[in-house]
Short mmCIF file of C-alpha atoms and ligand atoms in Angstrom, two decimals:
data_model
loop_
_atom_site.label_atom_id
_atom_site.label_comp_id
_atom_site.label_asym_id
_atom_site.label_seq_id
_atom_site.Cartn_x
_atom_site.Cartn_y
_atom_site.Cartn_z
CA MET A 1 -10.80 22.57 140.29
CA ARG A 2 -7.43 22.50 141.67
CA TYR A 3 -5.86 19.95 143.97
CA PHE A 4 -2.90 18.98 146.27
CA THR A 5 -1.80 16.14 147.58
CA ALA A 6 1.32 16.04 150.73
CA GLY A 7 2.46 13.50 152.63
CA GLU A 8 5.79 11.45 153.27
CA SER A 9 5.42 7.43 152.52
CA HIS A 10 6.46 6.51 155.99
CA GLY A 11 5.14 9.86 157.41
CA PRO A 12 1.97 10.21 159.99
CA GLU A 13 -0.48 10.59 157.27
CA LEU A 14 -1.33 11.71 153.67
CA THR A 15 -3.64 15.01 152.74
CA ALA A 16 -5.51 15.80 149.69
CA ILE A 17 -7.10 19.06 149.46
CA ILE A 18 -9.76 20.01 146.39
CA ASP A 19 -10.71 22.85 145.73
CA GLY A 20 -13.22 24.24 143.06
CA LEU A 21 -16.02 21.33 143.36
CA PRO A 22 -19.60 22.11 142.90
CA ALA A 23 -21.62 22.25 145.89
CA GLY A 24 -24.44 19.28 146.12
CA VAL A 25 -22.48 16.47 144.51
CA PRO A 26 -23.51 13.39 146.75
CA LEU A 27 -20.30 11.65 148.46
CA SER A 28 -19.85 9.20 151.07
CA GLU A 29 -16.98 7.62 152.71
CA GLU A 30 -17.73 4.46 150.75
CA ASP A 31 -16.87 6.06 147.30
CA VAL A 32 -13.34 6.47 148.52
CA ASN A 33 -12.75 3.46 150.29
CA HIS A 34 -13.73 1.33 147.81
CA GLU A 35 -11.18 2.87 145.17
CA LEU A 36 -8.56 2.96 147.83
CA LYS A 37 -8.92 -0.95 148.67
CA ARG A 38 -8.60 -1.20 144.74
CA ARG A 39 -5.36 0.50 144.55
CA GLN A 40 -3.86 -1.62 147.73
CA GLY A 41 -4.54 -5.06 145.57
CA GLY A 42 -3.44 -6.69 142.53
CA TYR A 43 -0.74 -9.63 142.44
CA GLY A 44 2.66 -8.62 143.01
CA ARG A 45 2.52 -5.90 145.36
CA GLY A 46 5.39 -6.34 148.62
CA GLY A 47 4.51 -6.53 152.32
CA ARG A 48 3.90 -3.17 152.98
CA MET A 49 0.42 -3.60 151.37
CA LEU A 50 -0.15 -6.02 154.46
CA ILE A 51 0.33 -3.45 156.82
CA GLU A 52 -1.74 -0.72 155.76
CA THR A 53 -5.74 -0.38 155.31
CA ASP A 54 -6.23 2.86 153.81
CA THR A 55 -9.25 4.48 154.60
CA VAL A 56 -9.99 8.03 153.87
CA THR A 57 -11.21 10.46 157.08
CA PHE A 58 -13.06 14.00 155.47
CA THR A 59 -12.10 17.11 157.38
CA SER A 60 -13.83 19.71 155.51
CA GLY A 61 -16.11 20.53 152.59
CA LEU A 62 -18.45 17.70 153.33
CA ARG A 63 -21.96 18.01 155.19
CA HIS A 64 -24.64 15.33 155.43
CA GLY A 65 -23.38 13.04 152.46
CA GLU A 66 -22.82 16.20 149.96
CA THR A 67 -20.13 18.34 149.17
CA LEU A 68 -20.30 22.28 150.19
CA GLY A 69 -18.57 23.75 147.18
CA SER A 70 -16.17 24.66 149.81
CA PRO A 71 -12.53 23.14 149.90
CA LEU A 72 -12.93 19.42 150.25
CA THR A 73 -9.78 17.85 152.55
CA MET A 74 -9.12 14.31 152.88
CA VAL A 75 -6.78 12.34 155.22
CA VAL A 76 -5.64 8.68 155.08
CA LYS A 77 -3.23 7.35 157.76
CA ASN A 78 -0.28 5.39 157.37
CA ASP A 79 0.00 2.55 159.49
CA ASP A 80 3.42 2.05 159.19
CA PHE A 81 4.22 5.16 160.81
CA LYS A 82 3.90 3.42 164.15
CA ASN A 83 7.02 1.83 162.86
CA TRP A 84 9.35 4.75 161.75
CA GLN A 85 8.16 7.50 164.95
CA THR A 86 11.63 8.25 165.41
CA VAL A 87 13.00 8.04 162.04
CA MET A 88 10.45 10.18 160.26
CA GLY A 89 9.71 12.15 163.61
CA ILE A 90 9.04 16.11 163.33
CA GLU A 91 11.69 16.80 166.29
CA PRO A 92 15.23 17.33 165.80
CA VAL A 93 17.53 14.50 166.59
CA ASP A 94 21.06 13.90 167.53
CA GLU A 95 23.67 13.09 164.87
CA ARG A 96 23.46 8.97 165.86
CA ALA A 97 19.82 9.04 165.63
CA LYS A 98 19.99 10.54 162.22
CA LEU A 99 21.89 8.13 160.53
CA LYS A 100 19.32 5.35 161.32
CA ARG A 101 17.50 4.41 157.62
CA ARG A 102 19.61 7.40 156.10
CA LEU A 103 20.04 6.34 152.45
CA SER A 104 23.67 7.24 150.79
CA LYS A 105 23.49 4.81 148.08
CA PRO A 106 21.25 6.17 145.33
CA ARG A 107 18.46 3.79 143.36
CA PRO A 108 19.36 3.94 139.76
CA GLY A 109 15.66 4.94 137.92
CA HIS A 110 14.43 6.49 141.37
CA ALA A 111 14.51 10.11 142.35
CA ASP A 112 17.09 9.47 145.08
CA LEU A 113 20.45 10.80 143.17
CA VAL A 114 18.63 13.79 141.68
CA GLY A 115 16.55 15.08 144.07
CA GLY A 116 19.14 15.01 146.76
CA ILE A 117 21.61 17.22 144.38
CA LYS A 118 18.49 19.59 143.66
CA TYR A 119 17.91 20.01 147.40
CA GLN A 120 20.79 19.36 148.93
CA HIS A 121 19.81 16.82 151.02
CA ASP A 122 22.24 14.86 153.21
CA ASP A 123 20.12 11.93 153.70
CA LEU A 124 18.48 10.42 150.27
CA ARG A 125 15.59 9.54 152.54
CA ASN A 126 14.38 12.68 152.61
CA VAL A 127 13.57 12.29 148.63
CA LEU A 128 12.38 8.88 148.61
CA GLU A 129 9.76 9.58 151.36
CA ARG A 130 8.01 12.01 148.66
CA SER A 131 9.21 10.08 145.75
CA SER A 132 7.26 6.68 146.81
CA ALA A 133 4.30 5.78 144.86
CA ARG A 134 2.47 5.75 148.20
CA GLU A 135 1.54 9.05 147.09
CA THR A 136 -1.17 7.76 144.83
CA THR A 137 -3.18 6.86 147.45
CA MET A 138 -4.30 10.51 147.39
CA ARG A 139 -4.89 10.68 143.95
CA VAL A 140 -7.20 7.33 143.83
CA ALA A 141 -9.20 9.31 146.57
CA ILE A 142 -9.10 12.30 144.42
CA GLY A 143 -10.19 10.56 141.68
CA ALA A 144 -12.64 8.67 143.50
CA VAL A 145 -14.83 12.17 144.27
CA CYS A 146 -14.12 12.99 140.31
CA LYS A 147 -15.34 9.67 139.39
CA ARG A 148 -18.93 9.90 141.40
CA LEU A 149 -19.35 13.37 140.17
CA LEU A 150 -19.20 12.03 136.56
CA LYS A 151 -20.75 9.60 137.23
CA GLU A 152 -24.05 11.57 138.36
CA LEU A 153 -23.36 13.38 134.87
CA GLY A 154 -23.51 10.08 133.17
CA VAL A 155 -19.72 9.48 132.02
CA GLU A 156 -18.29 6.06 133.23
CA LEU A 157 -14.71 5.02 132.87
CA ALA A 158 -12.66 1.81 133.63
CA GLY A 159 -9.02 0.60 133.16
CA HIS A 160 -7.36 -2.73 132.68
CA VAL A 161 -3.86 -4.39 132.18
CA LEU A 162 -2.81 -4.94 128.11
CA GLU A 163 0.35 -6.48 129.33
CA ILE A 164 2.73 -7.46 132.28
CA GLY A 165 6.66 -7.91 131.51
CA GLY A 166 6.04 -8.59 127.81
CA VAL A 167 2.68 -11.03 128.66
CA LYS A 168 0.06 -9.83 126.57
CA GLY A 169 -3.50 -10.25 126.73
CA THR A 170 -6.18 -10.57 123.76
CA VAL A 171 -8.52 -7.68 123.89
CA PRO A 172 -12.23 -8.25 122.45
CA ASP A 173 -12.98 -5.65 119.90
CA LYS A 174 -15.20 -2.71 121.10
CA MET A 175 -15.87 -3.85 125.15
CA THR A 176 -17.88 -1.45 126.74
CA VAL A 177 -16.75 0.45 130.01
CA ALA A 178 -19.28 -1.94 131.89
CA GLU A 179 -17.43 -5.13 130.37
CA ILE A 180 -13.88 -3.87 130.76
CA ARG A 181 -14.72 -3.24 134.78
CA GLU A 182 -16.24 -6.75 135.48
CA ARG A 183 -13.48 -8.53 133.64
CA ALA A 184 -11.11 -6.69 134.86
CA GLU A 185 -12.36 -6.53 138.63
CA ALA A 186 -12.59 -10.26 138.52
CA SER A 187 -8.51 -10.53 137.62
CA ALA A 188 -5.92 -10.37 140.09
CA VAL A 189 -3.80 -8.96 137.37
CA ARG A 190 -6.67 -6.42 136.22
CA CYS A 191 -6.18 -8.37 133.02
CA VAL A 192 -9.36 -8.98 130.53
CA ASP A 193 -8.34 -12.05 128.74
CA PRO A 194 -8.96 -14.84 131.89
CA ALA A 195 -6.57 -17.29 129.71
CA VAL A 196 -3.43 -15.23 130.16
CA GLU A 197 -3.76 -14.25 133.82
CA PRO A 198 -1.99 -16.91 134.91
CA LEU A 199 0.94 -16.30 132.88
CA MET A 200 1.17 -12.75 133.78
CA LYS A 201 1.40 -14.16 137.85
CA GLN A 202 3.79 -16.57 136.58
CA LYS A 203 6.06 -13.97 135.19
CA ILE A 204 5.81 -11.81 138.40
CA ASP A 205 6.51 -15.05 140.42
CA GLU A 206 9.46 -15.84 138.52
CA THR A 207 10.59 -12.00 138.33
CA LYS A 208 9.89 -11.92 142.31
CA LYS A 209 12.17 -14.99 142.52
CA ALA A 210 14.95 -13.45 140.53
CA GLY A 211 15.38 -10.33 142.44
CA ASN A 212 13.82 -8.12 139.48
CA THR A 213 11.12 -6.34 138.67
CA ILE A 214 8.78 -5.75 135.71
CA GLY A 215 6.41 -2.82 134.01
CA GLY A 216 3.65 -2.83 131.84
CA VAL A 217 0.57 -1.15 129.94
CA VAL A 218 -2.63 0.26 130.95
CA GLU A 219 -5.67 1.25 129.28
CA VAL A 220 -8.03 3.38 130.39
CA VAL A 221 -11.60 4.06 128.52
CA VAL A 222 -14.24 6.72 129.06
CA GLU A 223 -17.73 6.48 127.92
CA GLY A 224 -20.37 9.40 127.75
CA VAL A 225 -18.30 12.13 127.13
CA PRO A 226 -20.01 14.93 125.56
CA VAL A 227 -18.66 16.52 122.53
CA GLY A 228 -16.42 19.67 122.68
CA LEU A 229 -14.43 19.20 126.18
CA GLY A 230 -10.65 20.79 125.32
CA SER A 231 -10.19 23.15 122.79
CA HIS A 232 -8.28 23.45 119.89
CA THR A 233 -7.52 27.02 120.01
CA GLN A 234 -4.40 27.04 122.41
CA TRP A 235 -1.62 24.55 122.96
CA ASP A 236 -2.44 24.03 126.55
CA ALA A 237 -6.30 24.04 126.30
CA LYS A 238 -6.07 20.69 124.35
CA LEU A 239 -7.72 17.83 126.73
CA ASP A 240 -5.54 15.09 125.05
CA GLY A 241 -2.14 17.20 125.96
CA LYS A 242 -3.82 17.28 129.96
CA ILE A 243 -4.48 13.56 129.73
CA ALA A 244 -0.81 12.66 128.69
CA GLN A 245 0.55 14.64 131.27
CA ALA A 246 -1.61 13.18 133.83
CA ILE A 247 -0.70 9.79 132.86
CA MET A 248 2.85 10.93 132.46
CA SER A 249 2.84 11.79 135.90
CA ILE A 250 2.63 8.43 137.65
CA ASN A 251 5.25 7.20 139.28
CA ALA A 252 7.10 5.15 136.59
CA PHE A 253 5.07 6.18 133.72
CA LYS A 254 7.25 6.68 130.61
CA GLY A 255 4.65 7.10 127.74
CA VAL A 256 1.45 7.46 126.85
CA GLU A 257 -0.75 6.74 123.26
CA PHE A 258 -4.43 7.38 122.16
CA GLY A 259 -5.95 5.15 120.27
CA VAL A 260 -4.34 3.38 117.79
CA GLY A 261 -1.14 5.62 119.05
CA PHE A 262 2.32 4.84 117.94
CA GLU A 263 1.19 2.38 115.30
CA ALA A 264 -0.63 5.66 113.76
CA ALA A 265 2.81 5.97 111.98
CA ARG A 266 3.01 3.05 110.34
CA LEU A 267 -1.05 2.91 109.14
CA PRO A 268 -2.05 4.84 105.82
CA GLY A 269 -4.45 7.94 106.72
CA SER A 270 -7.43 5.85 105.39
CA GLU A 271 -7.09 3.08 108.16
CA VAL A 272 -6.08 6.26 110.99
CA MET A 273 -9.13 8.67 110.34
CA ASP A 274 -12.64 7.92 111.54
CA GLU A 275 -15.25 8.39 109.21
CA ILE A 276 -18.28 10.31 110.02
CA VAL A 277 -21.48 9.04 110.36
CA TRP A 278 -25.09 10.86 111.38
CA ASP A 279 -28.51 9.33 112.71
CA GLU A 280 -31.23 10.74 114.13
CA ALA A 281 -30.93 8.68 117.63
CA THR A 282 -27.29 9.21 118.17
CA GLY A 283 -26.16 12.40 116.32
CA TYR A 284 -23.20 12.35 114.95
CA SER A 285 -20.67 9.47 115.41
CA ARG A 286 -17.64 7.90 114.08
CA LYS A 287 -17.39 4.48 112.25
CA SER A 288 -14.46 3.50 114.09
CA ASN A 289 -12.35 5.07 116.98
CA HIS A 290 -8.75 4.89 115.87
CA LEU A 291 -8.11 8.37 117.25
CA GLY A 292 -9.28 7.50 120.91
CA GLY A 293 -11.99 10.12 121.24
CA PHE A 294 -9.97 12.93 120.00
CA GLU A 295 -9.95 15.34 117.25
CA GLY A 296 -8.01 18.80 117.69
CA GLY A 297 -7.67 18.31 121.05
CA MET A 298 -11.26 18.00 121.70
CA THR A 299 -13.32 15.06 122.50
CA ASN A 300 -15.31 13.97 119.56
CA GLY A 301 -18.20 11.86 121.56
CA MET A 302 -15.94 8.45 120.97
CA PRO A 303 -14.79 6.86 124.06
CA ILE A 304 -11.68 8.13 125.25
CA VAL A 305 -8.89 5.31 124.95
CA VAL A 306 -5.74 6.40 126.50
CA ARG A 307 -2.84 3.98 127.37
CA GLY A 308 -0.08 4.28 129.84
CA VAL A 309 3.51 2.36 129.94
CA MET A 310 4.75 1.78 133.17
CA LYS A 311 8.83 1.11 133.58
CA PRO A 312 9.57 -1.88 136.03
CA ILE A 313 9.81 -0.57 139.57
CA PRO A 314 13.71 0.49 140.26
CA THR A 315 13.83 -0.89 143.75
CA LEU A 316 15.69 -4.29 142.65
CA TYR A 317 16.31 -7.07 145.86
CA LYS A 318 19.45 -7.90 143.21
CA PRO A 319 20.36 -4.21 143.09
CA LEU A 320 22.38 -2.50 140.38
CA GLN A 321 25.50 -0.66 140.89
CA SER A 322 25.37 2.82 142.49
CA VAL A 323 27.97 5.23 143.82
CA ASP A 324 27.84 5.91 147.68
CA ILE A 325 27.15 9.69 148.15
CA ASP A 326 29.79 9.94 151.05
CA THR A 327 32.81 7.53 149.90
CA LYS A 328 32.02 8.14 146.32
CA LYS A 329 33.37 4.60 145.79
CA PRO A 330 31.03 1.84 143.93
CA TYR A 331 28.29 0.06 145.68
CA LYS A 332 25.21 -1.83 145.12
CA ALA A 333 22.38 0.19 145.45
CA SER A 334 20.27 0.41 148.59
CA VAL A 335 17.40 -2.26 149.03
CA GLU A 336 14.03 -0.84 150.42
CA ARG A 337 11.29 -2.98 150.40
CA SER A 338 9.20 -3.30 147.04
CA ASP A 339 6.88 -4.58 144.85
CA SER A 340 7.53 -7.01 142.10
CA SER A 341 5.02 -5.64 139.91
CA ALA A 342 2.48 -2.72 140.60
CA VAL A 343 1.02 -2.65 137.57
CA PRO A 344 -2.39 -3.76 138.36
CA ALA A 345 -2.24 -0.93 141.20
CA ALA A 346 -0.84 1.42 138.58
CA CYS A 347 -3.94 0.83 136.45
CA VAL A 348 -6.16 2.41 139.23
CA VAL A 349 -4.34 5.12 139.77
CA ALA A 350 -4.23 5.56 135.76
CA GLU A 351 -8.15 5.60 135.94
CA ALA A 352 -8.09 8.28 138.55
CA MET A 353 -5.57 10.89 136.85
CA VAL A 354 -7.91 10.15 133.70
CA ALA A 355 -11.22 10.94 136.00
CA ILE A 356 -9.56 13.82 137.52
CA GLU A 357 -8.73 15.70 133.67
CA VAL A 358 -12.37 14.64 132.44
CA ALA A 359 -13.92 16.09 135.70
CA LYS A 360 -11.68 19.43 135.38
CA ALA A 361 -12.89 19.63 131.60
CA MET A 362 -16.31 19.22 132.87
CA LEU A 363 -16.23 21.79 135.38
CA ASP A 364 -14.30 24.37 132.98
CA LYS A 365 -17.09 24.19 130.41
CA PHE A 366 -20.29 23.73 132.54
CA GLU A 367 -21.56 26.27 135.16
CA SER A 368 -20.03 24.19 138.44
CA ASP A 369 -21.07 26.15 141.44
CA SER A 370 -24.29 24.45 141.61
CA PHE A 371 -24.19 20.60 140.93
CA ALA A 372 -27.85 20.77 140.20
CA ARG A 373 -27.41 23.63 138.01
CA MET A 374 -24.35 21.81 136.53
CA LYS A 375 -26.81 18.41 135.73
CA ASN A 376 -29.47 20.83 133.95
CA ASN A 377 -26.39 22.53 132.13
CA VAL A 378 -24.61 19.13 130.54
CA ALA A 379 -28.32 17.59 129.60
CA ASP A 380 -29.07 21.02 127.38
CA TYR A 381 -25.76 20.90 126.36
CA ARG A 382 -26.24 16.86 124.94
CA ASP A 383 -29.63 18.03 123.73
CA TYR A 384 -27.97 20.59 121.55
CA THR A 385 -25.26 18.36 120.12
CA LEU A 386 -27.72 15.61 119.48
CA ARG A 387 -29.57 18.03 117.18
CA PHE A 388 -26.64 20.04 115.70
C1 EPS B 401 7.53 2.40 147.27
C2 EPS B 401 7.98 1.35 148.13
C3 EPS B 401 7.05 0.28 148.98
C4 EPS B 401 5.68 0.47 148.24
C5 EPS B 401 5.13 2.02 148.16
C6 EPS B 401 6.29 2.25 146.88
O1 EPS B 401 6.74 0.59 150.19
P1 EPS B 401 7.49 0.80 151.39
O2 EPS B 401 8.66 1.33 151.34
O3 EPS B 401 6.90 1.54 152.40
O4 EPS B 401 7.68 -0.67 151.54
O5 EPS B 401 4.76 -0.46 148.82
O6 EPS B 401 3.99 1.80 147.73
C7 EPS B 401 3.39 1.96 148.69
C8 EPS B 401 3.25 2.25 149.95
C9 EPS B 401 1.75 2.24 148.27
O7 EPS B 401 0.92 2.61 148.92
O8 EPS B 401 1.54 2.00 146.84
C10 EPS B 401 8.55 3.24 146.37
O9 EPS B 401 9.62 3.23 146.94
O10 EPS B 401 8.09 3.57 145.71
#
C-alpha cells in the first residue's frame, strides 16, 4: 500500500490517493468523517477551525460500501477557499495582485525561509501553503481507512496526550486501548487524567494571552498486533523504524520513543528487557512491556507503545526576529492566524500515522488482494503463533 496527499492550506481542496488496498474492505463516509472531526477539535485551536467542517467525498475505489482494490481517492473541500479565491487562484495575476497576502518575512521555525531558498520562491506563501498542518487532514483520512481495515483484523489503537507545555498527567499502569479511548475522548485536551485537564487548559490560556505557543508529548498504543510484523533482516524493514519516521514526519514533531524510550539509557538491562512467559491460552508473552512491543524491529505481540514530542507552533502573535527577504533588514516575522496549542489535534494525527504504518505492515505480510482471504490468512497465522 502506498499513498499520496495533495493540496494547499487555502486552496480549493485537499486530496488523498491510496493505492494497494485489498478489495472488500467495508468503508463508509462516517468512518472518515468521525476521525476528521476528532482532528479539528481540541482545546487551543485557533479561528480557522470555526470556518472548516471537514467532510470526505470518495471519488474512486469504493462501491456499495466496500473497497474495490483499485486506487481509493478522497477529497476534502477547504471552506476557507472562498476567502482566498484571488490570492490562491490558478490564473496568472498582475504584479499588484501578486502582492496581496505575499509573505516576505519568514517565521523562525517554519518552513518559510528554507523552502523559499530551495524552490526559489519570491513569495514565501508558496511554501507556507503546503507546509501548513492543514495537510494532516488527509493523513487522518487515510489513517481512518487503515483503522477500519485494522479493526476488521482485530487490531485496535488509541492515542492520548501525556503532556502540554510541561504540565503532565498521571497515566494509570496497563491501560487498555478501550480505556485510553474512553478517557481521552471525554477530555478537551485528550488527557486520560481528569485532574490535570484544567491545568493544561489554564496553561494554554496563559500562553495564548502572552501571544505565545506551546508543545507537548503524545502517546499511541496499539493492541491485537500479530507477532512478527516488520523484519530484523534489513535496516529499512524494521517496523519500529518505519513508525518512527511516520511520527517524525508530522508537522512540528521533533522526537520519537518506544516503551521506556530515552529512559532506557539510565536503567540496567534487568529493568529494560521484558521477561518471556508462556501459557496455553495466550502462547508466548512478556511479563512487562518496557520495549514498547518491539524486539529486533519486529512486533513481539505486546501492545505497541510509541510517543512523539511536538514543538510549539512557530507562528507567534508576538513574533520573533526575522529578516525581510526584500530589504535584508531585521523585522518581526509575519503573523498568520494560528493555534496556541494543537497538541490534542496532533495526537489524532499520530494515531493516523501509526495506523497507516501498521496497516502497511499487515498488507506486506499477508496475501491482500482479497480482504476475505486476508482475514483467513491472519486468523491462520494467529493460530500458528499460538501453537509455536
Ligand atoms: C497552520 C495555520 C492555521 C492552522 C492550520 C495550520 O491555519 P490558517 O493559516 O488558515 O489560520 O489552523 O491548521 C489547519 C488549517 C488545520 O486544518 O489543521 C499552519 O501554518 O501550519
